[in-house]
Amino acid sequence: YYGSAYAGSFDSLVSSLCFLVLGINNLALKFYPLMVSLIVVYLTYLLGSEIYNVQVGLLASLFASIGTPFMIDWSLRLTGGHVPILIFGNILFFLTYRIIFKKQESINVYKIIGFISGLSLWIHTISVLYIMTILLFLLLHDKKFLFKKTFVLFILYLTIGALPLIIWNWQTGFETMNYLAGRGLPFMHNILRSSDNINNMLESLSTVIGLSPSLGLSKIDFLKYITI
């Protein structure tokens, strides 16, 4: 949503195009999350098939289609950027695998990886985990990668892809950095101490396995079982 310190407005912008084409109705509201989820499942299949074989790809796509309570919840919303990040993350892994194991090291591939990395950073800062992972593998593949033209191109196109994030931070006094320094880093502590988050997680789990929230595990039951 607009004004978020850690996520861009990618979902809002693409959803507005759906409303423009399909009109303001339930179909337009659900069309974007549905299409994004289907693309995630397909790219998961593609990645598994590329690295291992078709059987692994099908199994991976099956697990991706089932989803966790968290992903089921967020895949039905038009905010957050969590599901689109899976698309770009899979693409980054796919292209990086081809660079390392298929020797497809053209200049354009590094440009694409850089641009997608920057765009992903704007969509949601959690994509830094994908970016750090591919950089680690590229460094293990070529220890001189940081001193090559391909790395310079990667950084250049990452900057281009992240321009919305950079411009917004410049206008707001680096709000993203302030957020990550002040609130974003101790997120696990906030999650564990928040009873509301625990209750929401348990209610989602109860719903997915077929129980109504009122019949599911309560926070007290949960804490009792994990301390046995």
PDB file of N, CA and C in Angstrom, residues 5-101:
ATOM      1  N   ALA A   5       6.880   1.823   4.694  1.00  0.00           N
ATOM      2  CA  ALA A   5       8.327   2.040   4.759  1.00  0.00           C
ATOM      3  C   ALA A   5       9.110   0.855   4.228  1.00  0.00           C
ATOM      4  N   TYR A   6       8.535  -0.329   4.224  1.00  0.00           N
ATOM      5  CA  TYR A   6       9.276  -1.533   3.853  1.00  0.00           C
ATOM      6  C   TYR A   6       8.779  -2.193   2.567  1.00  0.00           C
ATOM      7  N   ALA A   7       7.710  -1.675   1.977  1.00  0.00           N
ATOM      8  CA  ALA A   7       7.164  -2.292   0.762  1.00  0.00           C
ATOM      9  C   ALA A   7       6.623  -1.211  -0.165  1.00  0.00           C
ATOM     10  N   GLY A   8       6.822  -1.428  -1.472  1.00  0.00           N
ATOM     11  CA  GLY A   8       6.339  -0.477  -2.457  1.00  0.00           C
ATOM     12  C   GLY A   8       4.878  -0.684  -2.796  1.00  0.00           C
ATOM     13  N   SER A   9       4.406   0.058  -3.774  1.00  0.00           N
ATOM     14  CA  SER A   9       2.988   0.031  -4.148  1.00  0.00           C
ATOM     15  C   SER A   9       2.753  -0.805  -5.401  1.00  0.00           C
ATOM     16  N   PHE A  10       3.593  -1.814  -5.632  1.00  0.00           N
ATOM     17  CA  PHE A  10       3.475  -2.645  -6.827  1.00  0.00           C
ATOM     18  C   PHE A  10       2.099  -3.303  -6.912  1.00  0.00           C
ATOM     19  N   ASP A  11       1.658  -3.921  -5.810  1.00  0.00           N
ATOM     20  CA  ASP A  11       0.351  -4.582  -5.805  1.00  0.00           C
ATOM     21  C   ASP A  11      -0.767  -3.608  -6.139  1.00  0.00           C
ATOM     22  N   SER A  12      -0.712  -2.438  -5.545  1.00  0.00           N
ATOM     23  CA  SER A  12      -1.759  -1.437  -5.769  1.00  0.00           C
ATOM     24  C   SER A  12      -1.790  -0.980  -7.229  1.00  0.00           C
ATOM     25  N   LEU A  13      -0.626  -0.775  -7.810  1.00  0.00           N
ATOM     26  CA  LEU A  13      -0.553  -0.302  -9.188  1.00  0.00           C
ATOM     27  C   LEU A  13      -1.074  -1.350 -10.178  1.00  0.00           C
ATOM     28  N   VAL A  14      -0.646  -2.601  -9.994  1.00  0.00           N
ATOM     29  CA  VAL A  14      -1.103  -3.655 -10.904  1.00  0.00           C
ATOM     30  C   VAL A  14      -2.589  -3.919 -10.716  1.00  0.00           C
ATOM     31  N   SER A  15      -3.064  -3.879  -9.478  1.00  0.00           N
ATOM     32  CA  SER A  15      -4.482  -4.099  -9.209  1.00  0.00           C
ATOM     33  C   SER A  15      -5.332  -3.005  -9.849  1.00  0.00           C
ATOM     34  N   SER A  16      -4.816  -1.779  -9.851  1.00  0.00           N
ATOM     35  CA  SER A  16      -5.567  -0.686 -10.470  1.00  0.00           C
ATOM     36  C   SER A  16      -5.742  -0.927 -11.973  1.00  0.00           C
ATOM     37  N   LEU A  17      -4.754  -1.573 -12.614  1.00  0.00           N
ATOM     38  CA  LEU A  17      -4.894  -1.916 -14.026  1.00  0.00           C
ATOM     39  C   LEU A  17      -5.994  -2.952 -14.229  1.00  0.00           C
ATOM     40  N   CYS A  18      -6.086  -3.901 -13.285  1.00  0.00           N
ATOM     41  CA  CYS A  18      -7.166  -4.901 -13.354  1.00  0.00           C
ATOM     42  C   CYS A  18      -8.526  -4.238 -13.251  1.00  0.00           C
ATOM     43  N   PHE A  19      -8.654  -3.264 -12.347  1.00  0.00           N
ATOM     44  CA  PHE A  19      -9.911  -2.537 -12.215  1.00  0.00           C
ATOM     45  C   PHE A  19     -10.214  -1.734 -13.469  1.00  0.00           C
ATOM     46  N   LEU A  20      -9.161  -1.184 -14.086  1.00  0.00           N
ATOM     47  CA  LEU A  20      -9.343  -0.387 -15.290  1.00  0.00           C
ATOM     48  C   LEU A  20      -9.865  -1.243 -16.439  1.00  0.00           C
ATOM     49  N   VAL A  21      -9.352  -2.465 -16.554  1.00  0.00           N
ATOM     50  CA  VAL A  21      -9.732  -3.343 -17.664  1.00  0.00           C
ATOM     51  C   VAL A  21     -11.034  -4.083 -17.376  1.00  0.00           C
ATOM     52  N   LEU A  22     -11.183  -4.608 -16.168  1.00  0.00           N
ATOM     53  CA  LEU A  22     -12.321  -5.470 -15.836  1.00  0.00           C
ATOM     54  C   LEU A  22     -13.449  -4.740 -15.117  1.00  0.00           C
ATOM     55  N   GLY A  23     -13.190  -3.508 -14.703  1.00  0.00           N
ATOM     56  CA  GLY A  23     -14.190  -2.788 -13.934  1.00  0.00           C
ATOM     57  C   GLY A  23     -14.025  -3.044 -12.446  1.00  0.00           C
ATOM     58  N   ILE A  24     -14.742  -2.265 -11.648  1.00  0.00           N
ATOM     59  CA  ILE A  24     -14.651  -2.419 -10.197  1.00  0.00           C
ATOM     60  C   ILE A  24     -15.652  -3.476  -9.762  1.00  0.00           C
ATOM     61  N   ASN A  25     -15.191  -4.692  -9.590  1.00  0.00           N
ATOM     62  CA  ASN A  25     -16.052  -5.808  -9.217  1.00  0.00           C
ATOM     63  C   ASN A  25     -15.211  -6.878  -8.531  1.00  0.00           C
ATOM     64  N   ASN A  26     -15.867  -7.934  -8.064  1.00  0.00           N
ATOM     65  CA  ASN A  26     -15.165  -9.006  -7.342  1.00  0.00           C
ATOM     66  C   ASN A  26     -14.180  -9.740  -8.240  1.00  0.00           C
ATOM     67  N   LEU A  27     -14.519  -9.884  -9.524  1.00  0.00           N
ATOM     68  CA  LEU A  27     -13.614 -10.559 -10.450  1.00  0.00           C
ATOM     69  C   LEU A  27     -12.286  -9.826 -10.548  1.00  0.00           C
ATOM     70  N   ALA A  28     -12.353  -8.516 -10.704  1.00  0.00           N
ATOM     71  CA  ALA A  28     -11.121  -7.720 -10.789  1.00  0.00           C
ATOM     72  C   ALA A  28     -10.345  -7.777  -9.485  1.00  0.00           C
ATOM     73  N   LEU A  29     -11.078  -7.827  -8.365  1.00  0.00           N
ATOM     74  CA  LEU A  29     -10.437  -7.865  -7.057  1.00  0.00           C
ATOM     75  C   LEU A  29      -9.630  -9.138  -6.857  1.00  0.00           C
ATOM     76  N   LYS A  30     -10.154 -10.260  -7.352  1.00  0.00           N
ATOM     77  CA  LYS A  30      -9.505 -11.558  -7.138  1.00  0.00           C
ATOM     78  C   LYS A  30      -8.606 -11.981  -8.300  1.00  0.00           C
ATOM     79  N   PHE A  31      -8.723 -11.297  -9.433  1.00  0.00           N
ATOM     80  CA  PHE A  31      -7.988 -11.724 -10.634  1.00  0.00           C
ATOM     81  C   PHE A  31      -6.481 -11.631 -10.428  1.00  0.00           C
ATOM     82  N   TYR A  32      -6.015 -10.499  -9.892  1.00  0.00           N
ATOM     83  CA  TYR A  32      -4.578 -10.316  -9.715  1.00  0.00           C
ATOM     84  C   TYR A  32      -3.974 -11.319  -8.735  1.00  0.00           C
ATOM     85  N   PRO A  33      -4.525 -11.502  -7.514  1.00  0.00           N
ATOM     86  CA  PRO A  33      -3.968 -12.515  -6.615  1.00  0.00           C
ATOM     87  C   PRO A  33      -3.979 -13.910  -7.217  1.00  0.00           C
ATOM     88  N   LEU A  34      -5.048 -14.237  -7.967  1.00  0.00           N
ATOM     89  CA  LEU A  34      -5.132 -15.559  -8.591  1.00  0.00           C
ATOM     90  C   LEU A  34      -4.031 -15.755  -9.617  1.00  0.00           C
ATOM     91  N   MET A  35      -3.839 -14.782 -10.493  1.00  0.00           N
ATOM     92  CA  MET A  35      -2.834 -14.907 -11.550  1.00  0.00           C
ATOM     93  C   MET A  35      -1.424 -14.957 -10.962  1.00  0.00           C
ATOM     94  N   VAL A  36      -1.160 -14.141  -9.950  1.00  0.00           N
ATOM     95  CA  VAL A  36       0.156 -14.141  -9.320  1.00  0.00           C
ATOM     96  C   VAL A  36       0.431 -15.497  -8.674  1.00  0.00           C
ATOM     97  N   SER A  37      -0.567 -16.059  -8.010  1.00  0.00           N
ATOM     98  CA  SER A  37      -0.401 -17.358  -7.345  1.00  0.00           C
ATOM     99  C   SER A  37      -0.134 -18.459  -8.373  1.00  0.00           C
ATOM    100  N   LEU A  38      -0.841 -18.417  -9.503  1.00  0.00           N
ATOM    101  CA  LEU A  38      -0.628 -19.415 -10.555  1.00  0.00           C
ATOM    102  C   LEU A  38       0.774 -19.300 -11.148  1.00  0.00           C
ATOM    103  N   ILE A  39       1.250 -18.083 -11.307  1.00  0.00           N
ATOM    104  CA  ILE A  39       2.603 -17.880 -11.834  1.00  0.00           C
ATOM    105  C   ILE A  39       3.640 -18.420 -10.858  1.00  0.00           C
ATOM    106  N   VAL A  40       3.419 -18.222  -9.554  1.00  0.00           N
ATOM    107  CA  VAL A  40       4.340 -18.756  -8.543  1.00  0.00           C
ATOM    108  C   VAL A  40       4.410 -20.273  -8.642  1.00  0.00           C
ATOM    109  N   VAL A  41       3.259 -20.921  -8.771  1.00  0.00           N
ATOM    110  CA  VAL A  41       3.223 -22.379  -8.872  1.00  0.00           C
ATOM    111  C   VAL A  41       3.972 -22.845 -10.121  1.00  0.00           C
ATOM    112  N   TYR A  42       3.748 -22.178 -11.246  1.00  0.00           N
ATOM    113  CA  TYR A  42       4.422 -22.578 -12.494  1.00  0.00           C
ATOM    114  C   TYR A  42       5.933 -22.367 -12.395  1.00  0.00           C
ATOM    115  N   LEU A  43       6.363 -21.231 -11.868  1.00  0.00           N
ATOM    116  CA  LEU A  43       7.804 -20.963 -11.764  1.00  0.00           C
ATOM    117  C   LEU A  43       8.482 -21.911 -10.783  1.00  0.00           C
ATOM    118  N   THR A  44       7.740 -22.323  -9.754  1.00  0.00           N
ATOM    119  CA  THR A  44       8.284 -23.319  -8.829  1.00  0.00           C
ATOM    120  C   THR A  44       8.499 -24.640  -9.544  1.00  0.00           C
ATOM    121  N   TYR A  45       7.543 -25.015 -10.379  1.00  0.00           N
ATOM    122  CA  TYR A  45       7.709 -26.222 -11.205  1.00  0.00           C
ATOM    123  C   TYR A  45       8.910 -26.082 -12.138  1.00  0.00           C
ATOM    124  N   LEU A  46       9.021 -24.917 -12.773  1.00  0.00           N
ATOM    125  CA  LEU A  46      10.112 -24.681 -13.720  1.00  0.00           C
ATOM    126  C   LEU A  46      11.467 -24.764 -13.031  1.00  0.00           C
ATOM    127  N   LEU A  47      11.565 -24.180 -11.844  1.00  0.00           N
ATOM    128  CA  LEU A  47      12.828 -24.181 -11.106  1.00  0.00           C
ATOM    129  C   LEU A  47      13.198 -25.595 -10.666  1.00  0.00           C
ATOM    130  N   GLY A  48      12.224 -26.338 -10.126  1.00  0.00           N
ATOM    131  CA  GLY A  48      12.495 -27.717  -9.707  1.00  0.00           C
ATOM    132  C   GLY A  48      12.888 -28.603 -10.865  1.00  0.00           C
ATOM    133  N   SER A  49      12.230 -28.401 -12.019  1.00  0.00           N
ATOM    134  CA  SER A  49      12.549 -29.198 -13.205  1.00  0.00           C
ATOM    135  C   SER A  49      13.927 -28.876 -13.751  1.00  0.00           C
ATOM    136  N   GLU A  50      14.295 -27.594 -13.684  1.00  0.00           N
ATOM    137  CA  GLU A  50      15.597 -27.173 -14.208  1.00  0.00           C
ATOM    138  C   GLU A  50      16.735 -27.716 -13.357  1.00  0.00           C
ATOM    139  N   ILE A  51      16.588 -27.652 -12.034  1.00  0.00           N
ATOM    140  CA  ILE A  51      17.660 -28.076 -11.141  1.00  0.00           C
ATOM    141  C   ILE A  51      17.714 -29.600 -11.017  1.00  0.00           C
ATOM    142  N   TYR A  52      16.541 -30.252 -10.939  1.00  0.00           N
ATOM    143  CA  TYR A  52      16.504 -31.702 -10.732  1.00  0.00           C
ATOM    144  C   TYR A  52      15.866 -32.406 -11.929  1.00  0.00           C
ATOM    145  N   ASN A  53      14.549 -32.581 -11.887  1.00  0.00           N
ATOM    146  CA  ASN A  53      13.846 -33.239 -12.989  1.00  0.00           C
ATOM    147  C   ASN A  53      12.363 -32.865 -12.919  1.00  0.00           C
ATOM    148  N   VAL A  54      11.602 -33.367 -13.887  1.00  0.00           N
ATOM    149  CA  VAL A  54      10.187 -33.015 -13.986  1.00  0.00           C
ATOM    150  C   VAL A  54       9.420 -33.472 -12.750  1.00  0.00           C
ATOM    151  N   GLN A  55       9.749 -34.664 -12.246  1.00  0.00           N
ATOM    152  CA  GLN A  55       9.039 -35.182 -11.071  1.00  0.00           C
ATOM    153  C   GLN A  55       9.206 -34.266  -9.863  1.00  0.00           C
ATOM    154  N   VAL A  56      10.439 -33.803  -9.637  1.00  0.00           N
ATOM    155  CA  VAL A  56      10.693 -32.880  -8.532  1.00  0.00           C
ATOM    156  C   VAL A  56       9.958 -31.562  -8.765  1.00  0.00           C
ATOM    157  N   GLY A  57       9.953 -31.100 -10.007  1.00  0.00           N
ATOM    158  CA  GLY A  57       9.238 -29.875 -10.334  1.00  0.00           C
ATOM    159  C   GLY A  57       7.755 -29.974 -10.038  1.00  0.00           C
ATOM    160  N   LEU A  58       7.148 -31.113 -10.406  1.00  0.00           N
ATOM    161  CA  LEU A  58       5.720 -31.317 -10.140  1.00  0.00           C
ATOM    162  C   LEU A  58       5.444 -31.380  -8.646  1.00  0.00           C
ATOM    163  N   LEU A  59       6.314 -32.070  -7.911  1.00  0.00           N
ATOM    164  CA  LEU A  59       6.124 -32.175  -6.462  1.00  0.00           C
ATOM    165  C   LEU A  59       6.283 -30.806  -5.796  1.00  0.00           C
ATOM    166  N   ALA A  60       7.281 -30.045  -6.238  1.00  0.00           N
ATOM    167  CA  ALA A  60       7.494 -28.710  -5.673  1.00  0.00           C
ATOM    168  C   ALA A  60       6.311 -27.793  -5.964  1.00  0.00           C
ATOM    169  N   SER A  61       5.784 -27.868  -7.182  1.00  0.00           N
ATOM    170  CA  SER A  61       4.630 -27.035  -7.530  1.00  0.00           C
ATOM    171  C   SER A  61       3.393 -27.447  -6.741  1.00  0.00           C
ATOM    172  N   LEU A  62       3.281 -28.748  -6.435  1.00  0.00           N
ATOM    173  CA  LEU A  62       2.163 -29.222  -5.615  1.00  0.00           C
ATOM    174  C   LEU A  62       2.232 -28.606  -4.222  1.00  0.00           C
ATOM    175  N   PHE A  63       3.419 -28.647  -3.607  1.00  0.00           N
ATOM    176  CA  PHE A  63       3.581 -28.055  -2.284  1.00  0.00           C
ATOM    177  C   PHE A  63       3.338 -26.546  -2.330  1.00  0.00           C
ATOM    178  N   ALA A  64       3.788 -25.898  -3.412  1.00  0.00           N
ATOM    179  CA  ALA A  64       3.576 -24.453  -3.544  1.00  0.00           C
ATOM    180  C   ALA A  64       2.094 -24.124  -3.667  1.00  0.00           C
ATOM    181  N   SER A  65       1.350 -24.991  -4.338  1.00  0.00           N
ATOM    182  CA  SER A  65      -0.082 -24.740  -4.525  1.00  0.00           C
ATOM    183  C   SER A  65      -0.869 -24.946  -3.240  1.00  0.00           C
ATOM    184  N   ILE A  66      -0.368 -25.836  -2.352  1.00  0.00           N
ATOM    185  CA  ILE A  66      -1.055 -26.049  -1.073  1.00  0.00           C
ATOM    186  C   ILE A  66      -0.861 -24.836  -0.166  1.00  0.00           C
ATOM    187  N   GLY A  67       0.379 -24.396  -0.031  1.00  0.00           N
ATOM    188  CA  GLY A  67       0.659 -23.178   0.712  1.00  0.00           C
ATOM    189  C   GLY A  67       0.574 -23.336   2.221  1.00  0.00           C
ATOM    190  N   THR A  68       1.146 -22.375   2.914  1.00  0.00           N
ATOM    191  CA  THR A  68       1.078 -22.296   4.376  1.00  0.00           C
ATOM    192  C   THR A  68      -0.065 -21.351   4.760  1.00  0.00           C
ATOM    193  N   PRO A  69      -0.520 -21.400   6.009  1.00  0.00           N
ATOM    194  CA  PRO A  69      -1.574 -20.458   6.427  1.00  0.00           C
ATOM    195  C   PRO A  69      -1.210 -19.005   6.147  1.00  0.00           C
ATOM    196  N   PHE A  70       0.046 -18.653   6.367  1.00  0.00           N
ATOM    197  CA  PHE A  70       0.480 -17.273   6.125  1.00  0.00           C
ATOM    198  C   PHE A  70       0.327 -16.906   4.658  1.00  0.00           C
ATOM    199  N   MET A  71       0.814 -17.786   3.765  1.00  0.00           N
ATOM    200  CA  MET A  71       0.769 -17.479   2.340  1.00  0.00           C
ATOM    201  C   MET A  71      -0.658 -17.533   1.804  1.00  0.00           C
ATOM    202  N   ILE A  72      -1.484 -18.428   2.320  1.00  0.00           N
ATOM    203  CA  ILE A  72      -2.885 -18.468   1.898  1.00  0.00           C
ATOM    204  C   ILE A  72      -3.563 -17.156   2.260  1.00  0.00           C
ATOM    205  N   ASP A  73      -3.281 -16.678   3.462  1.00  0.00           N
ATOM    206  CA  ASP A  73      -3.867 -15.423   3.919  1.00  0.00           C
ATOM    207  C   ASP A  73      -3.442 -14.269   3.022  1.00  0.00           C
ATOM    208  N   TRP A  74      -2.132 -14.120   2.828  1.00  0.00           N
ATOM    209  CA  TRP A  74      -1.629 -12.970   2.095  1.00  0.00           C
ATOM    210  C   TRP A  74      -1.834 -13.082   0.583  1.00  0.00           C
ATOM    211  N   SER A  75      -1.974 -14.297   0.068  1.00  0.00           N
ATOM    212  CA  SER A  75      -2.195 -14.446  -1.375  1.00  0.00           C
ATOM    213  C   SER A  75      -3.598 -14.028  -1.778  1.00  0.00           C
ATOM    214  N   LEU A  76      -4.489 -13.852  -0.803  1.00  0.00           N
ATOM    215  CA  LEU A  76      -5.851 -13.407  -1.085  1.00  0.00           C
ATOM    216  C   LEU A  76      -6.022 -11.909  -0.868  1.00  0.00           C
ATOM    217  N   ARG A  77      -4.932 -11.220  -0.556  1.00  0.00           N
ATOM    218  CA  ARG A  77      -4.983  -9.782  -0.331  1.00  0.00           C
ATOM    219  C   ARG A  77      -4.291  -9.045  -1.474  1.00  0.00           C
ATOM    220  N   LEU A  78      -4.526  -7.743  -1.515  1.00  0.00           N
ATOM    221  CA  LEU A  78      -3.907  -6.912  -2.545  1.00  0.00           C
ATOM    222  C   LEU A  78      -2.827  -6.014  -1.951  1.00  0.00           C
ATOM    223  N   THR A  79      -2.306  -6.383  -0.797  1.00  0.00           N
ATOM    224  CA  THR A  79      -1.268  -5.572  -0.168  1.00  0.00           C
ATOM    225  C   THR A  79      -0.099  -6.454   0.256  1.00  0.00           C
ATOM    226  N   GLY A  80       1.011  -5.837   0.507  1.00  0.00           N
ATOM    227  CA  GLY A  80       2.122  -6.544   1.134  1.00  0.00           C
ATOM    228  C   GLY A  80       3.250  -6.930   0.205  1.00  0.00           C
ATOM    229  N   GLY A  81       2.960  -7.331  -1.028  1.00  0.00           N
ATOM    230  CA  GLY A  81       4.011  -7.719  -1.961  1.00  0.00           C
ATOM    231  C   GLY A  81       4.651  -9.053  -1.675  1.00  0.00           C
ATOM    232  N   HIS A  82       4.088  -9.836  -0.737  1.00  0.00           N
ATOM    233  CA  HIS A  82       4.712 -11.105  -0.370  1.00  0.00           C
ATOM    234  C   HIS A  82       4.716 -12.111  -1.512  1.00  0.00           C
ATOM    235  N   VAL A  83       3.594 -12.250  -2.206  1.00  0.00           N
ATOM    236  CA  VAL A  83       3.509 -13.253  -3.273  1.00  0.00           C
ATOM    237  C   VAL A  83       4.295 -12.840  -4.519  1.00  0.00           C
ATOM    238  N   PRO A  84       4.214 -11.587  -4.990  1.00  0.00           N
ATOM    239  CA  PRO A  84       5.048 -11.193  -6.134  1.00  0.00           C
ATOM    240  C   PRO A  84       6.537 -11.417  -5.902  1.00  0.00           C
ATOM    241  N   ILE A  85       6.983 -11.279  -4.644  1.00  0.00           N
ATOM    242  CA  ILE A  85       8.394 -11.503  -4.345  1.00  0.00           C
ATOM    243  C   ILE A  85       8.790 -12.941  -4.661  1.00  0.00           C
ATOM    244  N   LEU A  86       7.871 -13.888  -4.456  1.00  0.00           N
ATOM    245  CA  LEU A  86       8.162 -15.283  -4.788  1.00  0.00           C
ATOM    246  C   LEU A  86       8.395 -15.450  -6.289  1.00  0.00           C
ATOM    247  N   ILE A  87       7.658 -14.702  -7.094  1.00  0.00           N
ATOM    248  CA  ILE A  87       7.851 -14.750  -8.550  1.00  0.00           C
ATOM    249  C   ILE A  87       9.265 -14.297  -8.911  1.00  0.00           C
ATOM    250  N   PHE A  88       9.626 -13.115  -8.451  1.00  0.00           N
ATOM    251  CA  PHE A  88      10.938 -12.566  -8.798  1.00  0.00           C
ATOM    252  C   PHE A  88      12.069 -13.369  -8.160  1.00  0.00           C
ATOM    253  N   GLY A  89      11.824 -13.902  -6.968  1.00  0.00           N
ATOM    254  CA  GLY A  89      12.838 -14.740  -6.322  1.00  0.00           C
ATOM    255  C   GLY A  89      13.107 -16.001  -7.113  1.00  0.00           C
ATOM    256  N   ASN A  90      12.054 -16.643  -7.600  1.00  0.00           N
ATOM    257  CA  ASN A  90      12.224 -17.844  -8.424  1.00  0.00           C
ATOM    258  C   ASN A  90      12.966 -17.538  -9.719  1.00  0.00           C
ATOM    259  N   ILE A  91      12.656 -16.383 -10.310  1.00  0.00           N
ATOM    260  CA  ILE A  91      13.351 -15.978 -11.538  1.00  0.00           C
ATOM    261  C   ILE A  91      14.838 -15.755 -11.267  1.00  0.00           C
ATOM    262  N   LEU A  92      15.145 -15.098 -10.144  1.00  0.00           N
ATOM    263  CA  LEU A  92      16.545 -14.864  -9.781  1.00  0.00           C
ATOM    264  C   LEU A  92      17.287 -16.178  -9.578  1.00  0.00           C
ATOM    265  N   PHE A  93      16.673 -17.118  -8.879  1.00  0.00           N
ATOM    266  CA  PHE A  93      17.303 -18.425  -8.671  1.00  0.00           C
ATOM    267  C   PHE A  93      17.484 -19.161  -9.996  1.00  0.00           C
ATOM    268  N   PHE A  94      16.477 -19.090 -10.854  1.00  0.00           N
ATOM    269  CA  PHE A  94      16.524 -19.784 -12.148  1.00  0.00           C
ATOM    270  C   PHE A  94      17.672 -19.254 -13.006  1.00  0.00           C
ATOM    271  N   LEU A  95      17.771 -17.933 -13.116  1.00  0.00           N
ATOM    272  CA  LEU A  95      18.823 -17.336 -13.948  1.00  0.00           C
ATOM    273  C   LEU A  95      20.209 -17.555 -13.346  1.00  0.00           C
ATOM    274  N   THR A  96      20.311 -17.476 -12.027  1.00  0.00           N
ATOM    275  CA  THR A  96      21.598 -17.707 -11.373  1.00  0.00           C
ATOM    276  C   THR A  96      22.048 -19.150 -11.570  1.00  0.00           C
ATOM    277  N   TYR A  97      21.123 -20.079 -11.468  1.00  0.00           N
ATOM    278  CA  TYR A  97      21.459 -21.487 -11.712  1.00  0.00           C
ATOM    279  C   TYR A  97      21.988 -21.671 -13.134  1.00  0.00           C
ATOM    280  N   ARG A  98      21.372 -21.010 -14.098  1.00  0.00           N
ATOM    281  CA  ARG A  98      21.815 -21.134 -15.490  1.00  0.00           C
ATOM    282  C   ARG A  98      23.192 -20.511 -15.701  1.00  0.00           C
ATOM    283  N   ILE A  99      23.474 -19.425 -14.995  1.00  0.00           N
ATOM    284  CA  ILE A  99      24.799 -18.817 -15.099  1.00  0.00           C
ATOM    285  C   ILE A  99      25.867 -19.782 -14.600  1.00  0.00           C
ATOM    286  N   ILE A 100      25.612 -20.398 -13.450  1.00  0.00           N
ATOM    287  CA  ILE A 100      26.628 -21.225 -12.796  1.00  0.00           C
ATOM    288  C   ILE A 100      26.761 -22.601 -13.440  1.00  0.00           C
ATOM    289  N   PHE A 101      25.633 -23.238 -13.723  1.00  0.00           N
ATOM    290  CA  PHE A 101      25.675 -24.634 -14.158  1.00  0.00           C
ATOM    291  C   PHE A 101      25.446 -24.833 -15.657  1.00  0.00           C
TER     292      PHE A 101
END
